[in-house]
CSV table of C-alpha atoms in Angstrom, one decimal:
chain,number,residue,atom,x,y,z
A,1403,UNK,CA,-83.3,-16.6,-25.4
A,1404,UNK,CA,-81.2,-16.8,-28.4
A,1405,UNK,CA,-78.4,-14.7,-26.6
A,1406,UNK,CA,-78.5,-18.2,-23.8
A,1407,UNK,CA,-78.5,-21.0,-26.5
A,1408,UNK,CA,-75.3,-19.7,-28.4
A,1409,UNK,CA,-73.3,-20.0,-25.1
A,1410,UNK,CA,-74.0,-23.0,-24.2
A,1411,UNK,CA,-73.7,-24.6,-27.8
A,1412,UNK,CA,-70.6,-23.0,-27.7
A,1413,UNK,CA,-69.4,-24.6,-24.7
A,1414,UNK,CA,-70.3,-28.2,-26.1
A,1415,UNK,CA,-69.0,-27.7,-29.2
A,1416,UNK,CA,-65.4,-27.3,-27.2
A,1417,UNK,CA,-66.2,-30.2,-24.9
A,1418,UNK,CA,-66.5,-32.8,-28.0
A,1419,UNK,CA,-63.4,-31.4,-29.4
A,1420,UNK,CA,-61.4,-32.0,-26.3
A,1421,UNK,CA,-60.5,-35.7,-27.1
A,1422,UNK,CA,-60.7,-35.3,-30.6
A,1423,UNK,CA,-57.5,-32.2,-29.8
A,1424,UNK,CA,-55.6,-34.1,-27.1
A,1425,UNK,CA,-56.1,-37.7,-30.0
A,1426,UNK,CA,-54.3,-35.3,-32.7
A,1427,UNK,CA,-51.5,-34.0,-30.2
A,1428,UNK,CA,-50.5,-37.5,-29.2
A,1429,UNK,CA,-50.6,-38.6,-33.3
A,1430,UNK,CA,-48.5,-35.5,-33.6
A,1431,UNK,CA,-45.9,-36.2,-30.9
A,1432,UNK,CA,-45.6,-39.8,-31.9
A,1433,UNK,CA,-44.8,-39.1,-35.4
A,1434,UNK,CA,-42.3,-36.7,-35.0
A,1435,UNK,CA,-39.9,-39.7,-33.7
A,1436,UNK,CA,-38.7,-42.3,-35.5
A,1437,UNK,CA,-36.8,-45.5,-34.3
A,1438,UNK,CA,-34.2,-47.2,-34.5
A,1439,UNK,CA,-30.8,-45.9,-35.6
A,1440,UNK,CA,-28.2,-43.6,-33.6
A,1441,UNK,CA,-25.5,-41.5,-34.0
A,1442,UNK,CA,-22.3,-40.5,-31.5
A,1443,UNK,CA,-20.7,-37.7,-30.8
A,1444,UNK,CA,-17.6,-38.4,-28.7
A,1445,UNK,CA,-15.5,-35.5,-26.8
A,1446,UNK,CA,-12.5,-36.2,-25.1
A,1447,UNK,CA,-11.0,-35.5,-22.0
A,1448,UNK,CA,-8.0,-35.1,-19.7
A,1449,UNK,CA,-8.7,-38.6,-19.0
A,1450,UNK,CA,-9.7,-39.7,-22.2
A,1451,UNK,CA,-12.7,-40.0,-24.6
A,1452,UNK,CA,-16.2,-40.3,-23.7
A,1453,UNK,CA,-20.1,-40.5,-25.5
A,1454,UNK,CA,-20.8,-37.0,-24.9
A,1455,UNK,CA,-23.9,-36.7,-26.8
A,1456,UNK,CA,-25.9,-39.2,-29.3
A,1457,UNK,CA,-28.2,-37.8,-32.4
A,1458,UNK,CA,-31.6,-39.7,-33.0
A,1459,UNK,CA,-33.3,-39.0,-36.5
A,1460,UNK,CA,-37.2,-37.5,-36.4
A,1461,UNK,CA,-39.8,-38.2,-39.0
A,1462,UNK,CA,-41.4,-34.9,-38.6
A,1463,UNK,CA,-40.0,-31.3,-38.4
A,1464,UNK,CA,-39.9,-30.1,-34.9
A,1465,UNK,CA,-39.4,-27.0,-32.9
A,1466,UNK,CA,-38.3,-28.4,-29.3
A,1467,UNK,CA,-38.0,-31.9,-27.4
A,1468,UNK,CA,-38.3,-32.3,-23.8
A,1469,UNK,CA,-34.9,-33.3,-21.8
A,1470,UNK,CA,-37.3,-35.4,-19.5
A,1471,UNK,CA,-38.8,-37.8,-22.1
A,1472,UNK,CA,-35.9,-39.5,-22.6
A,1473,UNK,CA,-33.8,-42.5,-20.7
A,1474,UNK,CA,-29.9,-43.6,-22.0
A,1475,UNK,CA,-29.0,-47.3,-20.8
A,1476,UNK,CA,-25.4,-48.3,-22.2
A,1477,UNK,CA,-23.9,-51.9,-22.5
A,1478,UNK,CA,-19.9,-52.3,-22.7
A,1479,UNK,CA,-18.1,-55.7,-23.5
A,1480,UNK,CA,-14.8,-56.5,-25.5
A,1481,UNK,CA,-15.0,-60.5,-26.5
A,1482,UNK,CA,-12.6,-62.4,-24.1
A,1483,UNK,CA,-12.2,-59.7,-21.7
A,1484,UNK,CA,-14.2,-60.1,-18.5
A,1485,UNK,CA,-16.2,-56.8,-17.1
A,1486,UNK,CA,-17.3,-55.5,-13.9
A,1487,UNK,CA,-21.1,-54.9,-13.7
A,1488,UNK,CA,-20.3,-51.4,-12.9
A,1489,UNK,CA,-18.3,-50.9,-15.9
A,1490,UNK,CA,-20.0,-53.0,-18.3
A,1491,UNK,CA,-23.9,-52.2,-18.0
A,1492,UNK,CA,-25.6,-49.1,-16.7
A,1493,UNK,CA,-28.1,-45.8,-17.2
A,1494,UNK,CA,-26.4,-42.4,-18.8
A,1495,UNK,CA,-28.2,-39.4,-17.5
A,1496,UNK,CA,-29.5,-37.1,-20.0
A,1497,UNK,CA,-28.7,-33.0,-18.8
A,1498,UNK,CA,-30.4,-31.6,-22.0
A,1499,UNK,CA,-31.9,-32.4,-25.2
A,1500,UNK,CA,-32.5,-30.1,-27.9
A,1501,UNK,CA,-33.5,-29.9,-31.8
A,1502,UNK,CA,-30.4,-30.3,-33.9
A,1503,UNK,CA,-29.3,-31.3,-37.6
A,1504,UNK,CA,-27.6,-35.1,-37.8
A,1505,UNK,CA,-24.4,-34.1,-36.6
A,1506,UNK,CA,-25.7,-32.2,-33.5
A,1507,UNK,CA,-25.6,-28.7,-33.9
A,1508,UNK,CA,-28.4,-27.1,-32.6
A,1509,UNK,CA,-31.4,-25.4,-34.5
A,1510,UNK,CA,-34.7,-24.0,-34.5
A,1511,UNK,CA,-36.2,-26.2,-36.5
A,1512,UNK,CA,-35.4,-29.7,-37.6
A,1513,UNK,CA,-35.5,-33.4,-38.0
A,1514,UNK,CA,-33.2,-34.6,-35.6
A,1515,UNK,CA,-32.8,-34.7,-31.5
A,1516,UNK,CA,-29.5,-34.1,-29.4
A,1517,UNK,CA,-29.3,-35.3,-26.4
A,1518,UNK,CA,-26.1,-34.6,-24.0
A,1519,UNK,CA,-24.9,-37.0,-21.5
A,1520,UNK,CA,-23.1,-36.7,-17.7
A,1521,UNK,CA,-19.8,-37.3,-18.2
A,1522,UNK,CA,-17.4,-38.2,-15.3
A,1523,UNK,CA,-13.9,-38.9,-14.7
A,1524,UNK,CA,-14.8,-41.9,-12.7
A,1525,UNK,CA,-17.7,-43.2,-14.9
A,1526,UNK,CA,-16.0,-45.9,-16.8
A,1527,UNK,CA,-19.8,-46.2,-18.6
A,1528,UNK,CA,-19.0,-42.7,-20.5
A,1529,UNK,CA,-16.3,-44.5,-22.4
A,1530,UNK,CA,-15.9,-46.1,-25.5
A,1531,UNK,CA,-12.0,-47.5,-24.6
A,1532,UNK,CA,-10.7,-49.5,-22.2
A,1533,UNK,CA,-7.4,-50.2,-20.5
A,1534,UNK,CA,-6.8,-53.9,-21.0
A,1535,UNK,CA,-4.3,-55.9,-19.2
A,1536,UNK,CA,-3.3,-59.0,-21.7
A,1537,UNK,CA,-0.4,-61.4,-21.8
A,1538,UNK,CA,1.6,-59.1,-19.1
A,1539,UNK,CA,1.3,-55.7,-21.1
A,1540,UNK,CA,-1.9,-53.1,-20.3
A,1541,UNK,CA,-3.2,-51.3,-23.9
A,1542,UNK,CA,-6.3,-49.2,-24.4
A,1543,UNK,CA,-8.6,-50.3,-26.9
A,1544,UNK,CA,-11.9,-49.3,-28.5
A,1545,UNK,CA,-14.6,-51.3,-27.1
A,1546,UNK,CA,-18.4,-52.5,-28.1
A,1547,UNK,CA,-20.8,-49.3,-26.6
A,1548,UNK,CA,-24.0,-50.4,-27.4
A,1549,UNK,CA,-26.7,-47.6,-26.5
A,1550,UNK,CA,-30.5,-48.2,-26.2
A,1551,UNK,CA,-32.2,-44.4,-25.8
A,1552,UNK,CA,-36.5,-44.7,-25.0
A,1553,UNK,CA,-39.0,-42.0,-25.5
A,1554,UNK,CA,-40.8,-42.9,-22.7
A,1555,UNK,CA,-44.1,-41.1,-23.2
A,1556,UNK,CA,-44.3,-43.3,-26.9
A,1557,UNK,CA,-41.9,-46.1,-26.0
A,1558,UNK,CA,-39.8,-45.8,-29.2
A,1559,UNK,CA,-36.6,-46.8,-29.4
A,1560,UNK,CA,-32.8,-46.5,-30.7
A,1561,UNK,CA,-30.7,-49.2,-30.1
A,1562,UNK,CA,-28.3,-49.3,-33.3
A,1563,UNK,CA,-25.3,-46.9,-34.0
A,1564,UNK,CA,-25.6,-45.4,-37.4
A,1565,UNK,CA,-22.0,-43.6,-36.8
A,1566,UNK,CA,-19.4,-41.8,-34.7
A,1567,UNK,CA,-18.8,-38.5,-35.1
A,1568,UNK,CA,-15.6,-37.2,-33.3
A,1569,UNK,CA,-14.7,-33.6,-34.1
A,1570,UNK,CA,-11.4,-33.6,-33.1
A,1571,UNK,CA,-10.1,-36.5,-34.0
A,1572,UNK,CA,-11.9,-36.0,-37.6
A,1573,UNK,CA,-9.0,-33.5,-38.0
A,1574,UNK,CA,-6.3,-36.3,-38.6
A,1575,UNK,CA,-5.5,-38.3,-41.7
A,1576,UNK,CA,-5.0,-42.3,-39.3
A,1577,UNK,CA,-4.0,-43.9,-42.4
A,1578,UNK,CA,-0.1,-43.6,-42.2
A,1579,UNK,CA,2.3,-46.5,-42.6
A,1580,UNK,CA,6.0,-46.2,-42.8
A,1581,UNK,CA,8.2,-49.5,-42.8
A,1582,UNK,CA,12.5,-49.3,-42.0
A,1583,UNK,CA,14.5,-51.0,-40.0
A,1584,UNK,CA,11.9,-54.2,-39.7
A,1585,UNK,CA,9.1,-52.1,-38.1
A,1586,UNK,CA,6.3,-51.1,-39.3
A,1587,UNK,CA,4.8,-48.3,-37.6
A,1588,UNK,CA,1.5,-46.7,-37.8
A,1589,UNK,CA,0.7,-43.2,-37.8
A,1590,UNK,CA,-2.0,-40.1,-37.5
A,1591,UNK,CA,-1.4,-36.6,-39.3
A,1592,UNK,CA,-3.0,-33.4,-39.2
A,1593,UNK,CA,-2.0,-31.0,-42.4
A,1594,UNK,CA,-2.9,-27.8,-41.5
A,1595,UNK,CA,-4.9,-25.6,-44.6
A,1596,UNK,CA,-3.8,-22.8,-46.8
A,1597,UNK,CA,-0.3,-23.0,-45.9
A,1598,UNK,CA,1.2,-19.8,-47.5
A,1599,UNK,CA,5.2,-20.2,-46.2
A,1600,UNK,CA,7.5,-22.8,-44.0
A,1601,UNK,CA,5.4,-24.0,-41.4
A,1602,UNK,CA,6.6,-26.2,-37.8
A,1603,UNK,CA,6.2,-29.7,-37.3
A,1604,UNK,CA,4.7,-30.8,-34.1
A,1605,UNK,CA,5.4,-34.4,-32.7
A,1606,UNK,CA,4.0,-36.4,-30.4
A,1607,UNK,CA,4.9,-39.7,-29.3
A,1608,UNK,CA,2.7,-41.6,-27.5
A,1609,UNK,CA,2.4,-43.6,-23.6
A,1610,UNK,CA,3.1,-47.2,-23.1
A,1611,UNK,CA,-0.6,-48.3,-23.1
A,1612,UNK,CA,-1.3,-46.7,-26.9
A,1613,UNK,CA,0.4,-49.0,-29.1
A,1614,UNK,CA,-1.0,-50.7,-31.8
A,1615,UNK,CA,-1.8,-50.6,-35.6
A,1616,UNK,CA,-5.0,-47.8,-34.8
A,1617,UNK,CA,-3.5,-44.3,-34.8
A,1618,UNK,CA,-7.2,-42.9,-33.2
A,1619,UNK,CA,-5.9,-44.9,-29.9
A,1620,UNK,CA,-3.0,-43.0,-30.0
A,1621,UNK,CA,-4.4,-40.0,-30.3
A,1622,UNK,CA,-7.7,-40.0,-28.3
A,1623,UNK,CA,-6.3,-41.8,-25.1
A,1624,UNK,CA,-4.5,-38.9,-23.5
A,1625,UNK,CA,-6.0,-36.4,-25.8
A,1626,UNK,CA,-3.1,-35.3,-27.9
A,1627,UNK,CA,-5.6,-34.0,-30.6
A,1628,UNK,CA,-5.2,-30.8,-28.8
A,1629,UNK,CA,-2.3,-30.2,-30.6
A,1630,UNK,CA,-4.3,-29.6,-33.5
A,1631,UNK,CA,-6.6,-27.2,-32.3
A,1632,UNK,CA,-7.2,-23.8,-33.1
A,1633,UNK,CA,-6.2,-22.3,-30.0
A,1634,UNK,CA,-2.7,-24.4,-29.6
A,1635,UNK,CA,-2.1,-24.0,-34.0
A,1636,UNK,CA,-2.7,-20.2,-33.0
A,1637,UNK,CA,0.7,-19.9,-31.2
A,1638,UNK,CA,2.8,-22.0,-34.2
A,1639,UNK,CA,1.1,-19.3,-36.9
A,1640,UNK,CA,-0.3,-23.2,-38.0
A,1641,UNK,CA,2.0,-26.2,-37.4
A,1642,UNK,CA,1.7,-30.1,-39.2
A,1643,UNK,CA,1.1,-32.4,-36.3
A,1644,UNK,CA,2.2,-36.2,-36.8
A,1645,UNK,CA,1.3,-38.8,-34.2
A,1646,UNK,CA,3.7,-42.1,-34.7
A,1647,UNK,CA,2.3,-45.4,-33.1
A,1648,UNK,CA,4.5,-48.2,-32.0
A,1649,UNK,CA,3.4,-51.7,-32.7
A,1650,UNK,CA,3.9,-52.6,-29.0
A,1651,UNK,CA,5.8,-49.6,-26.5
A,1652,UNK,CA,8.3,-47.7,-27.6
A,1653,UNK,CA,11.0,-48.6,-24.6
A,1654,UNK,CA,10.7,-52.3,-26.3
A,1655,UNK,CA,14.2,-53.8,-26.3
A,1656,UNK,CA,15.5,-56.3,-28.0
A,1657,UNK,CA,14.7,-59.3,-25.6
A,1658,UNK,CA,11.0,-58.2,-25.2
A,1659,UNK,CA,11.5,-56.5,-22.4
A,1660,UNK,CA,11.7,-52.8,-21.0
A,1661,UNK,CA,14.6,-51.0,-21.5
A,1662,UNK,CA,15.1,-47.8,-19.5
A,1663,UNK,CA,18.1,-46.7,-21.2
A,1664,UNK,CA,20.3,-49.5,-19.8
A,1665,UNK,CA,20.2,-51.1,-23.6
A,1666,UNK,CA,19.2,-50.0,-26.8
A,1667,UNK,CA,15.3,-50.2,-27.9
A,1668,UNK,CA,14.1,-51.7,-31.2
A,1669,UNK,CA,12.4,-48.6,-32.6
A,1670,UNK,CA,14.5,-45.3,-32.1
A,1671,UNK,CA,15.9,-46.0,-35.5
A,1672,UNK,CA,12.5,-46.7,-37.2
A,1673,UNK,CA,10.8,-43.8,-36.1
A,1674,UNK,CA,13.1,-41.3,-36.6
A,1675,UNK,CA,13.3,-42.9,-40.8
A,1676,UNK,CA,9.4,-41.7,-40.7
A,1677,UNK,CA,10.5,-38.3,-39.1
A,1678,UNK,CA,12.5,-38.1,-41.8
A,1679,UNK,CA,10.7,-39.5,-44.7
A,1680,UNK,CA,7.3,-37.5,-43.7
A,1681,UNK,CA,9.3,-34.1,-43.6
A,1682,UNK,CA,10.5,-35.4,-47.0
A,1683,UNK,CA,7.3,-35.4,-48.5
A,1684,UNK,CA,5.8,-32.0,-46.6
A,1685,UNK,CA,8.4,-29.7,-48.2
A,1686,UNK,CA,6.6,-26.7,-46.6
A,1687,UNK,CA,7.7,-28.4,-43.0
A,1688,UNK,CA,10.4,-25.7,-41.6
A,1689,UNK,CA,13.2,-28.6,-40.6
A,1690,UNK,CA,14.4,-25.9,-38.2
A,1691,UNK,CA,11.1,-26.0,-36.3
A,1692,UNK,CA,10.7,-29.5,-35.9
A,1693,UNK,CA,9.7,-30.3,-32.2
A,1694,UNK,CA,9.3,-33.5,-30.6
A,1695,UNK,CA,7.8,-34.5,-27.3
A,1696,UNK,CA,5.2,-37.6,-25.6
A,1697,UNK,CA,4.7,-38.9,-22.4
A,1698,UNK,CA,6.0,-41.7,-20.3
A,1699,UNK,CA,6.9,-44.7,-22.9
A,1700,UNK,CA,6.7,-41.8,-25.5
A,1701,UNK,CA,8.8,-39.1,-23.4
A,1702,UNK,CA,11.4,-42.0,-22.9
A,1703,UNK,CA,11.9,-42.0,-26.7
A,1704,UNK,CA,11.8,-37.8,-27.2
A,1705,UNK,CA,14.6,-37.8,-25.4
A,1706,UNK,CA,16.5,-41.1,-26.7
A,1707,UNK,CA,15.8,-39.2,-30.1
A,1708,UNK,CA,17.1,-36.3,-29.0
A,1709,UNK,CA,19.9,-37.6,-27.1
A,1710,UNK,CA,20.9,-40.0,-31.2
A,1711,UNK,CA,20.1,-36.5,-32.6
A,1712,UNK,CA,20.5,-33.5,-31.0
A,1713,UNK,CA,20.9,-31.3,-34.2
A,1714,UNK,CA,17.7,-32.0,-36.0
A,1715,UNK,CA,14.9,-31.3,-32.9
A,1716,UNK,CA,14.8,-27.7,-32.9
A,1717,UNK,CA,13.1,-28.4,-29.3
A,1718,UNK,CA,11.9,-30.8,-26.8
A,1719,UNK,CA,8.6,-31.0,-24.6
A,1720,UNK,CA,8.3,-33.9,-22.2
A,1721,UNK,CA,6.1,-35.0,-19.7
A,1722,UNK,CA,6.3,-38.5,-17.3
A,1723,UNK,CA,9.8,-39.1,-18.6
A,1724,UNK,CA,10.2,-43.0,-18.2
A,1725,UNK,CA,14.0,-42.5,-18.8
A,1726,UNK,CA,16.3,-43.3,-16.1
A,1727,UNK,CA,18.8,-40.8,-15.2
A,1728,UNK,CA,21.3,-43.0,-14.2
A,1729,UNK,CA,21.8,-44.6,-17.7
A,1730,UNK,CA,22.3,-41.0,-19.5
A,1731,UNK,CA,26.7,-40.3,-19.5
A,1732,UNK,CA,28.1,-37.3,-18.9
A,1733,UNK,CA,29.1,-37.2,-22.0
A,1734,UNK,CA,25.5,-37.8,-23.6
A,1735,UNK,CA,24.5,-34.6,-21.5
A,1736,UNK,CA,27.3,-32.2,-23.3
A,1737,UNK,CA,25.8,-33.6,-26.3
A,1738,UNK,CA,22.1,-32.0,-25.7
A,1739,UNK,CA,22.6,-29.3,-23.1
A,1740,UNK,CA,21.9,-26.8,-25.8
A,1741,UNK,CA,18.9,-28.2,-27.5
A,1742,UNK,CA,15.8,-26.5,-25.5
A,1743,UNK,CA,13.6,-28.8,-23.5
A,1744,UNK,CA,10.9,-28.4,-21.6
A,1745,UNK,CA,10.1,-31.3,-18.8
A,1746,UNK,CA,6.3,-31.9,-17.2
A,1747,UNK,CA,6.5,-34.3,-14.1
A,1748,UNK,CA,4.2,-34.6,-10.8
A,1749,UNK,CA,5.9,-35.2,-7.4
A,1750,UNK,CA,3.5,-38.4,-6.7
A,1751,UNK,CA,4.4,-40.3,-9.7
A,1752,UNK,CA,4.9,-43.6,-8.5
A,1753,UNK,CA,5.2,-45.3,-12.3
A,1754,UNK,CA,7.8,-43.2,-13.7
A,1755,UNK,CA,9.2,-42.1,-10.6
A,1756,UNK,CA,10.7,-38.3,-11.0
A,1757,UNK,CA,13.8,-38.7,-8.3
A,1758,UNK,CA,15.0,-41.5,-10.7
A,1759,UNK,CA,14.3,-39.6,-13.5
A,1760,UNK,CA,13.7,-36.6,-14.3
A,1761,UNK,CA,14.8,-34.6,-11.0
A,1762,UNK,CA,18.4,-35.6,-11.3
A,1763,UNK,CA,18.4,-35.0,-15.3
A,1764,UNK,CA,17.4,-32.0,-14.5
A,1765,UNK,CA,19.9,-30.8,-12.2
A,1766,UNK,CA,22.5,-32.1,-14.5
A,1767,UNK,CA,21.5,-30.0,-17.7
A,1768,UNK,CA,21.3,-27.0,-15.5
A,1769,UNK,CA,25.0,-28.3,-13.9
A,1770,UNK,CA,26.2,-28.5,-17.5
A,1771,UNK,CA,25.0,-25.3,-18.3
A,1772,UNK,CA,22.1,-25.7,-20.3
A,1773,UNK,CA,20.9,-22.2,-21.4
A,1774,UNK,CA,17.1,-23.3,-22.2
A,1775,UNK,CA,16.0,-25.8,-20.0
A,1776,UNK,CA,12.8,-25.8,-17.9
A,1777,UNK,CA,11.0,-28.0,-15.6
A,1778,UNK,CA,7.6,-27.5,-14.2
A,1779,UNK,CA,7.1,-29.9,-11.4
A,1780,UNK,CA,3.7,-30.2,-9.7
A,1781,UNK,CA,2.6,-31.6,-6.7
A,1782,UNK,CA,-0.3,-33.7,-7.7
A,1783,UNK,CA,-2.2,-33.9,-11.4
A,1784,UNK,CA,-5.5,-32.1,-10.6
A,1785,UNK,CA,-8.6,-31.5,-12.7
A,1786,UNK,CA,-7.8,-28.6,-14.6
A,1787,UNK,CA,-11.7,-27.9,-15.8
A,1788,UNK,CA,-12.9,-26.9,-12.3
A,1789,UNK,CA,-16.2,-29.1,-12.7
A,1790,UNK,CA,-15.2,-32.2,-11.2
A,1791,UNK,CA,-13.4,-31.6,-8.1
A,1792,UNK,CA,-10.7,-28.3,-9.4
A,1793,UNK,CA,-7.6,-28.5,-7.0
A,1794,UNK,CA,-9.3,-31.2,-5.0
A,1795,UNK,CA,-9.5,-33.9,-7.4
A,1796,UNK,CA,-6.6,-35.7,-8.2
A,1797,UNK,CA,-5.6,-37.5,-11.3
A,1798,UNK,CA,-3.2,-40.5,-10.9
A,1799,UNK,CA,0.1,-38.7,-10.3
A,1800,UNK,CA,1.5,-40.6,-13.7
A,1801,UNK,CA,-1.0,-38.1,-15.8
A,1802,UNK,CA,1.2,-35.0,-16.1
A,1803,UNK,CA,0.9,-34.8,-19.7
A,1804,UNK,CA,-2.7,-33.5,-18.8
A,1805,UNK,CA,-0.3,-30.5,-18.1
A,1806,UNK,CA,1.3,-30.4,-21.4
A,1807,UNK,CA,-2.0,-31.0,-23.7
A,1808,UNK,CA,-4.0,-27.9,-21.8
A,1809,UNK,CA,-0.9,-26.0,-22.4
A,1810,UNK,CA,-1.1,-24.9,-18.5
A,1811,UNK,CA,2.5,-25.5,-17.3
A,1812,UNK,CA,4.2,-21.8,-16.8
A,1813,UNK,CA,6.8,-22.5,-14.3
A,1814,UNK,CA,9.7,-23.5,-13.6
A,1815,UNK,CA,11.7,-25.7,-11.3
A,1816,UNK,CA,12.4,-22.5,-8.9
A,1817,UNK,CA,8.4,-22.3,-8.7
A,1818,UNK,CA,8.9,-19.2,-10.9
A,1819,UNK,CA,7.2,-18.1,-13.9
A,1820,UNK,CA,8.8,-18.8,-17.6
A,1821,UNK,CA,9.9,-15.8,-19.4
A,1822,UNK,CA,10.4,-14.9,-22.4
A,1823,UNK,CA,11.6,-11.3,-23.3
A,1824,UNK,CA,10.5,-10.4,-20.5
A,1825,UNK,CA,6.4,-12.3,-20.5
A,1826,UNK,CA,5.5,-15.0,-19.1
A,1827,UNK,CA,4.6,-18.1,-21.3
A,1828,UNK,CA,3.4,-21.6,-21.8
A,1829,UNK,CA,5.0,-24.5,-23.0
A,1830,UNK,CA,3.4,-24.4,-26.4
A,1831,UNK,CA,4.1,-20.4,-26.5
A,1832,UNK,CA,7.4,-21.1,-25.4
A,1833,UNK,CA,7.8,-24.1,-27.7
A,1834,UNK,CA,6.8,-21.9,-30.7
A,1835,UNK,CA,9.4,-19.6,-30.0
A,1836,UNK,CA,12.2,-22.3,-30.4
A,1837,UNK,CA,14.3,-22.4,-33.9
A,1838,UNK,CA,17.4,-24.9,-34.7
């Protein structure tokens, strides 16, 4: 009898505890979140930055979270700029969630939740800039990105950024000012560490939509932090990077309009007085390695500094050069056919368009004699990652300093690879290897 009655009191002992358990796993999971306040980690892109992942804070210590639980709803606006419901309001899908520390990185334990977000190239709701057309000029600028993230099985919620993290833009000093000439110009700087002899000076001038008094825009819009990367600084054996930013575009003449070499821009003089006075005050820059390059607006002036100074750039690297061939003399191409430049251009660039340009600048140098010129010319700007579209996608054709950041162009004009001694190299190897 006895061996009957233990059994059975058993087995309601375990029923009444049922609720009582699944009551204490509910208290459990609701305490182990805590609302309100986010944090965002931005990445960027060949086509520019986006919200790649966004930190919420825990109350408890916990060992996993559950991708699932979770919905991202995002709300864009810029006062006095008018937005497309598609690109101002919409749901971010969440592709994983795990247990991190406040600045995302992942561990077993803690008190804090990553969560990381689809990112597309033609999802404007993954981006915190936007290109804005004002007052006849186009700009990108940083934007309101409001975020409200739900637990759905507790209905918490965060709805109010705490911070931005952004790894590699964190890398620059954006505080830079340097005033000649009557401009003011703006400017980011990376200062590489532990600097033991003469080091190279990388510098990068940016496209016609990145102007401004914000450095970060400058830098983040067409990803030119890469050139301050391990894998890029690898090939310089370290190398300062310095990021000038024009108060409006750099091909700015006199009258407010665009020069394209026809007259004389406002700036050329200005910037190459904060070339000047920031090697001046980093006297462990090797002024024989000092390259300069930039894209469109910013590839125009590399080589209108080049063409005012073709002793001090120990090397050139342009992509999307807005410069138009027919306003370069004969006589201004002796002057640079010995300083070592490498051009990036796409056959189906329709804004800087490469017959007008850069094709017949090209063919000059290389008439002239130029020893060290190169020119890889591609047929279309593709997605270089593979994951949204490889080959198959295209970029606007204007993009070919994608080329240039991911250090992928290896050819030249001929189709044929780059060599030197006898390898064949990228423009930032081959870059590297270039001394005044």
């Amino acid at each position: 009898m006895k061996k009957t009655i233990l059994p059975l009191l058993l087995i309601l002992l375990t029923l009444q505890q049922l609720p009582i358990n699944a009551a204490v796993a509910k208290v459990s999971q609701e305490s182990s979140y805590t609302e309100g306040n986010y944090t965002l980690i931005i990445e960027g892109y060949d086509w520019g930055p986006t919200v790649k992942k966004v930190v919420i804070p825990m109350a408890d210590l916990v060992t996993e979270v559950n991708t699932s639980d979770f919905t991202v709803s995002v709300m864009r606006s810029k006062e006095g700029v008018e937005m497309q419901p598609a690109e101002s309001k919409g749901d971010r899908e969440v592709l994983f969630a795990y247990v991190s520390d406040e600045t995302g990185n992942r561990l077993t334990e803690g008190n804090h939740a990553t969560l990381v977000l689809l990112v597309h190239p033609n999802n404007p709701l993954d981006s915190p800039i936007k290109y804005i057309f004002k007052e006849g000029r186009g700009s990108n600028q940083w934007i309101d990105y409001s975020l409200n993230i739900t637990h759905t099985p507790t209905s918490k919620v965060w709805d109010t950024e705490a911070g931005r993290i952004y790894p590699e833009l964190d890398r620059f000093d954006l505080k830079g000012t340097h005033t000649s000439n009557g401009s003011t110009l703006s400017y980011g700087s990376f200062e590489p560490e532990s600097i033991s002899s003469k080091t190279p000076l990388i510098i990068w001038l940016h496209g016609g939509g990145e102007g401004g008094t914000d450095p970060s825009i400058a830098l983040i819009a067409n990803k030119a932090t890469n050139y301050a990367t391990d894998e890029i600084q690898a090939y310089f054996g370290k190398a300062y990077v310095l990021v000038p930013q024009t108060p409006t575009f750099w091909m700015q003449s006199e009258s407010g309009n665009y020069t394209r070499g026809d007259t004389d821009d406002i700036y050329n003089k200005a910037l190459f007085n904060l070339i000047e006075s920031y090697v001046a005050k980093h006297p462990k820059i090797d002024t024989d390695r000092i390259y300069i390059g930039g894209c469109s607006n910013g590839g125009y002036m590399s080589l209108k500094l080049i063409l005012e100074h073709p002793n001090y750039f120990a090397a050139g690297y342009i992509s999307a050069l807005a410069y138009q061939n027919k306003y370069i003399t004969d006589k201004e191409i002796e002057r640079i056919k010995n300083v070592p430049i490498w051009f990036v251009h796409s056959e189906d660039d329709t804004t800087t368009v490469p017959d007008e340009t850069v094709v017949p600048l090209y063919n000059r140098l290389i008439a002239a004699g130029s020893p060290n010129v190169h020119f890889s010319y591609y047929e279309h700007v593709v997605d270089l990652t593979g994951f949204y579209g490889g080959k198959d996608y295209y970029f606007p054709g204007h993009w070919s300093w994608i080329y240039s950041h991911a250090n992928d162009a290896n050819f030249d004009f001929n189709q044929k690879p780059v060599l030197l001694n006898g390898r064949v190299v990228t423009i930032m190897e081959w870059l590297a290897s270039q001394k005044r």
